[in-house]
Amino acid sequence: MKDITTAAATREKVIVRTSVIGILTNLLLVGFKAAVGLISNSIAVILDAVNNLSDALSSVITIIGAKLGAKQPDRKHPLGYGRIEYLSSMIVAALVLYAGITSLVESVKKIIHPEAAEYSTVSLIIISVAIVVKLLLGLYVRKQGKKVNSGALSASGSDALFDAILSASVLASAIVYLVFGVSLEAYVGVVIAGFIIKAGVEMMIETLNDIIGKREDSESTKELKRIICEEEAVLGAYDVTLFNYGPDKNYGSVHIELPDTLTVDDVDRITRRIQNDVFQKTGVILTGIGVYSHNTSDDEAAQMRDAVRNTVLSHEWALQMHGFYADTERKTLRFDAVLSFDVDRKEALETLYKEVSALYPDYELLIVPDADITD
């Protein structure tokens, strides 16, 4: 079993160390590229240097976000400060957008008022070395990002790899100018600015999705259900809901189906074991575990379950039925139905009540509609 606290501390150290390496590398590239751009009067190279400068600043903000996000929960923020990392990502996205828009404006000015560029062998060598450095940096940062599940690092790594491609386009335009005398400087600058703006918009959208809340990937929910169903008495796990409060800081709730022969004491021991197992194996804190009772000795109830399931799942918009329980003595019947987002929930529920009531008119029904929040 892993120590979640130790893992969090290690994660922070990896993010900081990787970001520092990125900062130093990008600052060196800024110095070299800015010098080459000014000497050769190349707007494309200068904009490439600006892009590297924004990358360095992004790494600084990533460090600040990681440090603040790692603060321990307190009375005012009982669920911690993890979401600060998302706010820092928003700032990074805004900086990238600003750099892209500024670069676009300067490139357009160069198209309207062109100036000849002058390249030397040294400047071409420096650009070539910068491409290799960015390529290696990108591979390293992206690998570390995936290792510690840091979206900011993974994005920075991918951005660095993309920067290597953009720098290669600058080198190609320089070679075209030297060989054919055709200046593509300003136009390459427009292309670079476009890609910078695109990256900024994508970062903004991704971060907004994290803040608003998005569907958990199916692998995460399947793993959570698998761990829960390892408990011998559990017949099924449903309605998994995760609440994210920062990278690797998740709280959740779930419904489990248990035999109707268990005592409250049995249920208490089972749910506590589940909470501990899930936390130790995934880091997810289950704040609530609801319980469905499963008919174990009533054959009539089992037949009713099959009939109701066939009726419910005959509709394409009814994705799943669970939590079924029929009390044949008190004439009550209850279950949950997972409904697609493509159907009007009120109309779908009315349809289910009508059809199930037709099957068992003497029974009092309770149908709970569930949203399709997990795959």
XYZ file of C-alpha atoms in Angstrom:
375
model
C 0.000 0.000 0.000
C 1.326 3.410 -0.903
C 1.722 6.317 1.463
C -0.435 9.076 -0.060
C 1.203 11.848 1.970
C 4.697 10.813 0.888
C 3.530 10.533 -2.722
C 2.145 14.092 -2.595
C 5.429 15.457 -1.235
C 7.410 13.591 -3.887
C 5.079 14.907 -6.580
C 5.682 18.505 -5.485
C 9.470 18.020 -5.520
C 9.379 16.530 -9.033
C 7.253 19.415 -10.330
C 9.550 22.044 -8.795
C 12.772 20.356 -9.958
C 11.498 19.822 -13.490
C 10.150 23.375 -13.691
C 13.488 24.839 -12.532
C 15.292 22.877 -15.257
C 12.767 24.242 -17.743
C 13.258 27.814 -16.535
C 17.047 27.723 -16.791
C 16.977 26.044 -20.200
C 14.414 28.471 -21.614
C 16.288 31.513 -20.287
C 19.466 30.328 -22.027
C 17.495 29.864 -25.246
C 15.951 33.320 -24.844
C 19.408 34.891 -24.631
C 20.782 33.049 -27.649
C 17.713 33.515 -29.843
C 17.230 37.178 -28.930
C 20.865 37.865 -29.825
C 20.531 36.000 -33.142
C 17.237 37.743 -33.920
C 18.561 41.228 -33.235
C 21.828 40.664 -35.130
C 20.087 39.094 -38.139
C 17.076 41.418 -37.955
C 14.806 38.339 -37.926
C 11.302 38.852 -36.534
C 10.677 35.080 -36.590
C 13.701 34.367 -34.394
C 12.816 37.205 -32.003
C 9.251 35.900 -31.675
C 10.640 32.432 -31.053
C 12.705 33.950 -28.219
C 9.571 35.611 -26.821
C 7.858 32.239 -26.907
C 10.708 30.719 -24.868
C 10.453 33.594 -22.395
C 6.740 32.890 -21.916
C 7.633 29.217 -21.363
C 10.069 30.211 -18.597
C 7.450 32.428 -16.967
C 4.925 29.594 -17.226
C 7.326 27.328 -15.332
C 7.660 29.942 -12.580
C 3.884 30.110 -12.211
C 3.707 26.299 -12.236
C 6.111 26.208 -9.273
C 4.100 28.812 -7.362
C 0.871 26.927 -8.077
C 2.357 23.613 -6.960
C 3.711 25.149 -3.726
C 0.443 26.873 -2.807
C -1.655 23.899 -3.891
C 0.320 21.601 -1.580
C -0.679 23.581 1.540
C -2.430 21.501 4.169
C -6.190 21.933 4.753
C -7.191 24.391 7.456
C -10.373 25.639 9.076
C -11.099 28.105 6.292
C -10.325 25.632 3.486
C -11.094 22.164 4.918
C -10.651 20.455 1.536
C -7.232 21.942 0.883
C -5.765 24.352 -1.653
C -5.292 21.996 -4.604
C -7.460 24.004 -6.999
C -4.921 26.825 -6.875
C -3.001 24.820 -9.499
C -5.933 25.314 -11.859
C -5.887 29.068 -11.223
C -2.152 29.163 -11.952
C -2.841 27.302 -15.191
C -5.381 29.994 -16.126
C -2.712 32.660 -15.610
C -0.260 30.705 -17.761
C -2.901 30.386 -20.489
C -3.550 34.141 -20.361
C 0.183 34.851 -20.703
C 0.464 32.493 -23.660
C -2.510 34.182 -25.336
C -0.982 37.621 -24.769
C 2.350 36.496 -26.219
C 0.591 35.024 -29.239
C -1.514 38.098 -29.957
C 1.498 40.422 -29.544
C 3.548 38.219 -31.866
C 0.771 38.248 -34.455
C 0.580 42.054 -34.411
C 4.357 42.419 -34.837
C 4.442 39.887 -37.671
C 1.660 41.650 -39.548
C 3.570 44.920 -39.193
C 6.611 43.232 -40.749
C 4.486 42.013 -43.668
C 3.239 45.558 -44.287
C 6.683 47.111 -43.787
C 9.213 44.377 -44.675
C 12.864 44.514 -43.623
C 15.615 42.276 -44.992
C 17.117 39.673 -42.668
C 20.801 38.793 -42.476
C 21.867 35.345 -41.289
C 25.333 34.133 -40.410
C 26.625 30.590 -40.086
C 26.854 31.051 -36.316
C 23.212 32.108 -36.055
C 22.066 29.048 -38.027
C 24.118 26.780 -35.761
C 22.606 28.381 -32.658
C 19.072 27.881 -33.990
C 19.866 24.237 -34.808
C 21.220 23.615 -31.306
C 18.120 25.291 -29.844
C 15.921 22.850 -31.753
C 17.746 19.852 -30.283
C 17.680 21.335 -26.768
C 13.928 22.029 -26.964
C 13.305 18.519 -28.261
C 15.188 16.913 -25.361
C 13.598 19.272 -22.817
C 10.121 18.522 -24.140
C 10.584 14.763 -23.913
C 11.946 15.036 -20.357
C 9.272 17.415 -19.038
C 6.405 15.471 -20.598
C 7.736 12.210 -19.148
C 7.941 13.745 -15.662
C 4.459 15.222 -16.046
C 2.960 11.826 -16.805
C 4.960 10.275 -13.968
C 3.440 12.564 -11.306
C 0.096 13.196 -13.030
C 0.754 16.903 -13.499
C -1.290 18.433 -16.298
C 0.825 21.585 -16.173
C 4.094 19.680 -16.696
C 2.632 17.447 -19.409
C 1.337 20.517 -21.243
C 4.707 22.253 -20.884
C 6.471 19.189 -22.292
C 4.154 19.002 -25.282
C 4.541 22.750 -25.793
C 8.343 22.394 -25.786
C 8.166 19.660 -28.417
C 5.950 21.899 -30.474
C 8.401 24.771 -30.002
C 11.101 22.562 -31.501
C 8.950 22.201 -34.616
C 8.356 25.953 -34.764
C 12.078 26.642 -34.381
C 12.690 24.192 -37.205
C 10.311 26.246 -39.365
C 12.331 29.373 -38.528
C 15.515 27.572 -39.564
C 13.848 26.414 -42.779
C 12.765 29.978 -43.632
C 16.338 31.185 -43.044
C 17.714 28.527 -45.388
C 15.095 29.427 -48.018
C 16.154 33.074 -47.784
C 19.853 32.274 -48.089
C 19.360 29.883 -51.026
C 16.548 31.533 -52.997
C 16.548 35.082 -51.663
C 12.862 34.816 -50.732
C 12.006 36.243 -47.305
C 9.391 34.254 -45.433
C 10.268 35.791 -42.064
C 7.082 37.703 -41.332
C 4.849 34.939 -42.672
C 6.550 32.338 -40.512
C 6.057 34.760 -37.621
C 2.307 34.808 -38.322
C 2.237 31.007 -38.331
C 4.153 30.845 -35.040
C 1.821 33.439 -33.498
C -1.191 31.409 -34.659
C 0.109 28.274 -33.004
C 0.900 30.165 -29.791
C -2.649 31.565 -29.689
C -4.087 28.100 -30.381
C -2.043 26.620 -27.521
C -3.251 29.367 -25.164
C -6.906 28.816 -26.062
C -6.587 25.033 -25.601
C -4.921 25.518 -22.203
C -7.715 27.890 -21.171
C -10.447 25.452 -22.231
C -8.778 22.482 -20.520
C -8.377 24.403 -17.259
C -11.964 25.664 -17.385
C -13.129 22.067 -17.805
C -11.195 21.100 -14.660
C -12.723 23.983 -12.692
C -16.283 23.413 -13.949
C -16.046 19.655 -13.497
C -15.816 17.006 -16.191
C -16.566 13.341 -16.663
C -14.016 11.054 -15.073
C -12.258 8.716 -17.467
C -13.754 5.240 -17.576
C -10.533 3.559 -16.421
C -10.568 5.464 -13.109
C -14.172 4.604 -12.317
C -13.707 0.968 -13.370
C -10.679 0.639 -11.102
C -12.616 2.170 -8.217
C -15.513 -0.250 -8.738
C -13.107 -3.182 -9.024
C -11.526 -2.363 -5.665
C -14.931 -1.983 -4.011
C -16.263 -5.244 -5.466
C -13.262 -7.123 -4.066
C -15.103 -6.925 -0.746
C -16.789 -10.332 -0.524
C -20.277 -9.164 0.486
C -20.541 -6.436 -2.170
C -22.763 -7.481 -5.080
C -22.199 -4.348 -7.148
C -20.928 -0.734 -7.086
C -22.872 2.075 -8.755
C -23.270 5.856 -9.008
C -19.577 6.637 -8.572
C -19.192 10.410 -8.238
C -15.797 12.084 -7.855
C -15.203 15.651 -6.695
C -11.853 17.078 -7.710
C -10.098 19.624 -5.493
C -6.823 19.756 -7.380
C -4.510 17.259 -9.106
C -4.591 13.921 -7.268
C -6.957 15.369 -4.653
C -10.269 13.594 -5.111
C -13.257 13.015 -2.872
C -16.085 10.741 -3.868
C -19.275 8.881 -3.138
C -20.668 5.535 -4.271
C -23.626 3.202 -3.840
C -22.988 -0.463 -3.082
C -25.415 -3.356 -3.256
C -25.455 -5.708 -0.244
C -27.514 -8.761 0.718
C -30.615 -7.949 2.783
C -29.493 -10.431 5.454
C -26.691 -8.220 6.815
C -26.957 -6.318 10.098
C -26.156 -2.624 10.516
C -22.947 -3.662 12.263
C -21.974 -5.755 9.224
C -22.641 -2.843 6.896
C -20.620 -0.471 9.083
C -17.559 -2.761 9.055
C -17.809 -3.339 5.296
C -18.083 0.343 4.391
C -15.147 1.275 6.628
C -12.965 -1.374 4.983
C -13.967 -0.099 1.562
C -13.101 3.491 2.470
C -9.678 2.436 3.717
C -8.912 0.202 0.712
C -9.959 2.855 -1.816
C -7.879 5.537 -0.104
C -4.765 3.393 0.195
C -4.922 2.177 -3.396
C -6.139 5.291 -5.228
C -5.896 8.274 -2.867
C -9.643 8.909 -3.300
C -11.444 9.775 -0.062
C -14.955 8.300 -0.086
C -17.031 10.745 1.942
C -20.231 8.783 1.495
C -21.226 5.183 0.753
C -24.898 4.580 0.107
C -26.364 1.072 0.383
C -28.829 -0.801 -1.831
C -30.511 -3.850 -0.323
C -30.587 -6.968 -2.509
C -33.336 -9.606 -2.232
C -31.616 -12.875 -1.382
C -34.384 -15.337 -0.506
C -37.495 -14.156 -2.339
C -37.920 -15.971 -5.666
C -40.865 -13.773 -6.628
C -38.713 -10.662 -6.152
C -36.016 -12.164 -8.400
C -38.581 -12.747 -11.156
C -39.857 -9.203 -10.751
C -36.300 -7.867 -11.044
C -35.831 -9.590 -14.408
C -39.187 -8.359 -15.719
C -38.581 -4.764 -14.648
C -35.007 -4.785 -16.019
C -36.255 -5.982 -19.429
C -38.889 -3.248 -19.458
C -36.504 -0.469 -18.443
C -33.641 -1.454 -20.740
C -35.965 -1.785 -23.742
C -35.463 1.976 -24.119
C -32.197 3.202 -25.690
C -32.088 6.143 -23.291
C -32.194 3.840 -20.248
C -28.541 2.875 -19.819
C -28.678 0.826 -16.625
C -30.929 -0.364 -13.813
C -29.618 -1.094 -10.335
C -30.510 -0.949 -6.662
C -33.643 -3.036 -7.245
C -35.576 -4.173 -4.176
C -39.081 -5.568 -3.973
C -40.935 -6.048 -0.706
C -43.628 -8.561 -1.658
C -45.354 -8.307 1.739
C -45.655 -4.511 1.873
C -46.125 -4.293 -1.895
C -43.338 -1.764 -2.497
C -40.799 -1.703 -5.299
C -37.813 0.590 -5.777
C -34.828 0.909 -8.130
C -32.520 3.405 -9.830
C -32.406 3.987 -13.599
C -29.422 5.615 -15.289
C -30.765 7.950 -17.998
C -28.948 9.342 -21.010
C -28.415 13.093 -21.329
C -30.131 12.815 -24.737
C -33.597 12.328 -23.225
C -35.931 14.601 -21.292
C -35.609 13.236 -17.759
C -39.160 14.135 -16.736
C -40.714 12.421 -19.747
C -38.455 9.370 -19.373
C -39.370 8.999 -15.711
C -43.080 9.276 -16.483
C -42.693 6.557 -19.100
C -40.971 4.202 -16.671
C -43.567 4.768 -13.964
C -46.363 4.078 -16.442
C -44.820 0.883 -17.840
C -43.690 -0.624 -14.520
C -47.052 0.242 -12.904
C -48.734 -1.663 -15.720
C -46.636 -4.724 -14.809
C -47.328 -4.473 -11.067
C -50.395 -2.271 -10.484
C -50.690 -3.281 -6.822
C -47.187 -2.059 -5.938
C -46.097 1.346 -4.686
C -43.193 2.489 -6.897
C -40.106 4.584 -6.210
C -37.887 5.130 -9.256
C -34.776 7.266 -8.759
C -33.334 8.749 -11.991
C -29.512 8.748 -12.132
C -27.418 10.834 -14.497
C -24.938 9.257 -16.892
C -21.903 10.795 -15.140
C -19.518 7.845 -15.544
C -18.762 5.497 -18.403
